[in-house]
Amino acid sequence: MLFKQLFEPVSFTYSYLLACPETGQCALIDPVIDTAERDLEILQKLGLKLTYTIDTHVHADHLTGALKLKQLTGSQICYPAMDQFSCVDIGLREGESFSIGNIELHPLFTPGHTDTHHCYIVDDQTHTLLFSGDALLIDACGRTDFQQGDTTSLYHSIRDKLFILPDETLVYPAHNYEGRFISTIAQEKKRNPRIKESTSLEDFTTIMNNLDLPYPQKIDFAVPGNQMCGQCPPNVPEEFRAPCGAYDQG
């Protein structure tokens, strides 16, 4: 498997390139519209053509690159099936593996940050990789105060679905704001300040209710835009509109 971790510095988003060298099929997990051209340049240098884009959830801090990349390459758009967006080509469900060539991607329903959030697991026969989206971050977790977020659901998603994975599972989150790139399930169980293995639901609820985080800068256009797979809605401010370019008509 070919693998690259890519970074978008405005929203501090990690996107992940997975490619099957035997078939040439490849996917980008959580692509960002702002870096679509950069990501395609990387693919071209590797001799790859994009096959799929895969989003973990409806992001509130950036527009997904899914639609723009489809228009540029013909790639298919994958989202959690329960979102039921008309722009989606392939719906992903827990219990149904998804093939990227010879790579098997296993969706895992992990609500709490949003009500339809999914993580994705890949076993490359050497390591188990967890693409945790915004559910589990490095020494943190996703907030639960908008988009049908629910603290109790997130607690059980992390404790009952992610913390039961093997300790050596590599955790690749959708964001990091402190220059960190990777974690493991063992590390998060031991030292995550919001939710350790020993954290009670009561304590977690208290922590999450007192985060006092700012209102996301792009949420008012990112959420409706991402419900259209990255189409730029009319209310995108001019300062953020450049990446839409000729692709904002859908």
XYZ file of C-alpha atoms in Angstrom:
250
model
C 0.000 0.000 0.000
C 1.180 3.496 -0.850
C 0.379 5.963 1.910
C 0.817 9.705 2.422
C -0.375 12.059 5.147
C -1.189 15.483 3.708
C -1.829 18.730 5.594
C -3.988 21.814 4.997
C -2.719 24.584 7.312
C -5.733 26.911 7.526
C -8.124 24.364 9.068
C -5.274 22.168 10.345
C -6.773 19.248 8.424
C -5.013 15.995 7.611
C -5.996 14.224 4.411
C -4.763 10.723 3.683
C -3.732 9.207 0.372
C -4.136 5.440 0.103
C -3.153 3.676 -3.110
C -3.013 0.073 -4.235
C 0.183 -0.429 -6.278
C -1.149 -3.599 -7.902
C -4.279 -1.986 -9.400
C -3.443 1.719 -9.360
C -6.672 2.534 -7.536
C -6.331 5.233 -4.915
C -8.406 7.280 -2.499
C -8.150 10.493 -0.531
C -9.705 10.467 2.932
C -11.064 13.851 4.061
C -9.800 15.948 1.129
C -9.946 19.750 1.381
C -11.079 21.975 -1.486
C -8.199 24.422 -0.851
C -5.549 21.784 -1.597
C -7.241 19.891 -4.443
C -4.703 20.962 -7.078
C -1.765 20.208 -4.780
C -3.137 16.752 -4.063
C -3.544 16.044 -7.782
C 0.053 17.110 -8.420
C 1.193 14.576 -5.830
C -0.895 11.870 -7.484
C 0.525 12.728 -10.891
C 4.088 12.507 -9.588
C 3.271 9.047 -8.252
C 1.722 8.019 -11.550
C -1.737 7.644 -9.987
C -5.245 8.723 -10.931
C -7.739 9.406 -8.168
C -10.436 6.750 -7.883
C -12.353 7.751 -4.736
C -12.732 10.526 -2.195
C -13.899 9.383 1.245
C -15.215 11.707 3.949
C -15.520 10.731 7.599
C -18.337 13.214 8.248
C -19.785 16.595 7.326
C -16.983 18.936 8.320
C -17.709 22.352 9.820
C -14.268 23.960 9.459
C -13.584 23.512 5.750
C -15.193 22.551 2.472
C -14.448 19.042 1.312
C -12.591 18.662 -1.962
C -14.814 15.760 -3.031
C -16.884 17.517 -5.696
C -14.017 19.568 -7.102
C -11.827 16.471 -7.381
C -14.643 14.564 -9.080
C -15.013 17.343 -11.627
C -11.254 17.356 -12.251
C -10.644 13.596 -12.333
C -13.914 11.676 -12.520
C -13.356 10.188 -9.060
C -16.327 8.799 -7.144
C -17.574 10.428 -3.948
C -17.928 8.237 -0.840
C -19.705 9.341 2.344
C -21.380 7.527 5.227
C -24.502 6.003 3.667
C -26.776 7.277 6.423
C -26.209 10.870 5.249
C -28.216 10.041 2.104
C -26.832 12.961 0.087
C -27.861 12.994 -3.576
C -24.323 13.982 -4.619
C -22.783 10.788 -3.197
C -21.786 7.951 -5.520
C -21.050 5.290 -2.887
C -22.485 5.043 0.624
C -20.271 3.441 3.257
C -21.691 1.344 6.100
C -20.314 -0.324 9.193
C -20.042 -4.049 8.596
C -19.506 -3.644 4.851
C -15.869 -3.462 3.762
C -14.941 -1.206 0.871
C -12.196 -2.082 -1.604
C -9.619 0.328 -2.976
C -7.988 -2.144 -5.284
C -6.539 -4.725 -2.923
C -6.879 -2.440 0.113
C -9.830 -3.235 2.368
C -11.339 -0.263 4.182
C -13.643 -1.040 7.115
C -16.135 1.708 8.106
C -16.918 2.074 11.802
C -19.955 4.078 12.919
C -18.727 6.466 15.630
C -21.369 9.124 16.361
C -20.968 11.901 18.886
C -18.989 14.640 17.154
C -21.710 14.484 14.508
C -24.614 12.075 14.374
C -23.366 10.175 11.286
C -19.592 10.266 11.869
C -17.606 7.218 10.675
C -14.001 6.201 11.270
C -12.185 3.904 8.836
C -9.837 1.017 9.589
C -7.213 -0.424 7.244
C -4.971 -3.413 7.988
C -1.946 -3.414 5.675
C -0.716 -6.756 7.083
C 1.990 -4.912 9.006
C 0.028 -2.287 10.890
C -3.588 -1.498 11.661
C -4.385 2.096 10.725
C -7.357 3.958 12.200
C -8.478 7.062 10.334
C -10.358 8.557 13.242
C -11.793 11.706 11.675
C -12.854 14.105 14.423
C -14.003 11.418 16.858
C -10.604 10.755 18.428
C -7.801 13.274 18.068
C -4.285 13.270 19.486
C -4.672 14.078 23.198
C -8.181 15.340 22.436
C -11.473 14.461 20.770
C -14.054 16.199 18.616
C -16.381 18.772 20.140
C -20.050 17.900 20.628
C -21.781 21.275 20.764
C -23.149 21.486 17.202
C -24.278 19.314 14.221
C -26.336 16.962 16.373
C -23.292 16.318 18.524
C -23.849 14.231 21.619
C -21.386 13.791 24.459
C -22.728 10.448 25.636
C -22.628 9.023 22.101
C -19.037 10.187 21.607
C -17.999 8.683 24.932
C -19.355 5.283 23.931
C -17.962 5.538 20.397
C -14.468 6.079 21.782
C -14.654 3.723 24.747
C -16.681 0.890 23.175
C -15.462 0.965 19.574
C -12.045 2.626 19.407
C -10.448 1.788 22.742
C -11.173 -1.920 22.174
C -8.902 -1.919 19.122
C -5.410 -3.375 19.617
C -3.142 -1.043 21.594
C -0.671 -0.850 18.722
C -3.311 0.476 16.296
C -2.008 3.659 14.655
C -4.346 6.632 15.049
C -4.428 9.123 12.180
C -6.843 11.974 13.034
C -8.482 14.509 10.732
C -6.904 17.428 12.607
C -4.073 18.457 14.849
C -3.343 21.972 16.007
C 0.022 21.389 17.693
C 2.184 19.871 14.972
C 1.546 16.237 15.926
C 1.109 13.633 13.240
C 0.197 10.257 14.699
C -0.815 8.489 17.877
C -1.760 4.994 19.003
C -4.745 3.552 20.813
C -2.479 2.712 23.762
C -1.299 6.308 24.049
C -4.810 7.751 23.886
C -6.108 5.307 26.488
C -3.291 6.293 28.822
C -2.856 10.053 28.423
C -5.730 11.690 26.513
C -6.733 14.546 28.852
C -10.377 14.473 27.771
C -11.018 10.740 27.714
C -8.649 8.128 29.079
C -9.482 4.475 29.570
C -10.333 5.303 33.195
C -12.479 8.395 32.509
C -16.093 8.123 33.647
C -18.997 9.373 31.554
C -19.748 11.933 34.246
C -16.207 13.329 34.151
C -16.157 13.335 30.350
C -19.451 15.218 30.253
C -18.111 17.840 32.643
C -14.957 18.277 30.542
C -16.867 18.571 27.265
C -19.399 21.011 28.711
C -16.613 23.348 29.796
C -14.388 23.468 26.706
C -15.534 27.016 25.872
C -14.467 26.716 22.225
C -15.049 29.516 19.678
C -17.747 29.348 17.014
C -16.193 27.700 13.918
C -15.218 30.383 11.433
C -16.515 28.563 8.337
C -19.415 26.555 9.742
C -22.213 28.670 8.227
C -21.132 27.818 4.686
C -19.082 24.663 5.252
C -21.928 22.537 6.610
C -24.435 23.257 3.810
C -21.634 23.094 1.254
C -20.448 19.736 2.515
C -23.990 18.410 2.437
C -23.588 19.010 -1.308
C -20.206 17.216 -1.290
C -18.188 20.439 -1.411
C -20.247 22.699 -3.646
C -19.663 26.312 -2.655
C -22.920 27.878 -1.461
C -23.717 31.534 -2.194
C -22.808 32.678 1.326
C -19.102 31.795 1.063
C -17.286 35.063 1.948
C -15.070 36.476 -0.782
C -11.961 35.850 1.331
C -12.648 32.091 1.246
C -14.039 31.818 -2.278
C -10.836 31.467 -4.329
C -10.649 27.627 -4.077
C -14.174 27.388 -5.498
C -13.015 28.822 -8.813
C -14.963 27.475 -11.758
C -16.289 24.581 -9.707
C -18.708 26.400 -7.435
C -21.720 25.714 -9.636
C -21.651 21.989 -8.855
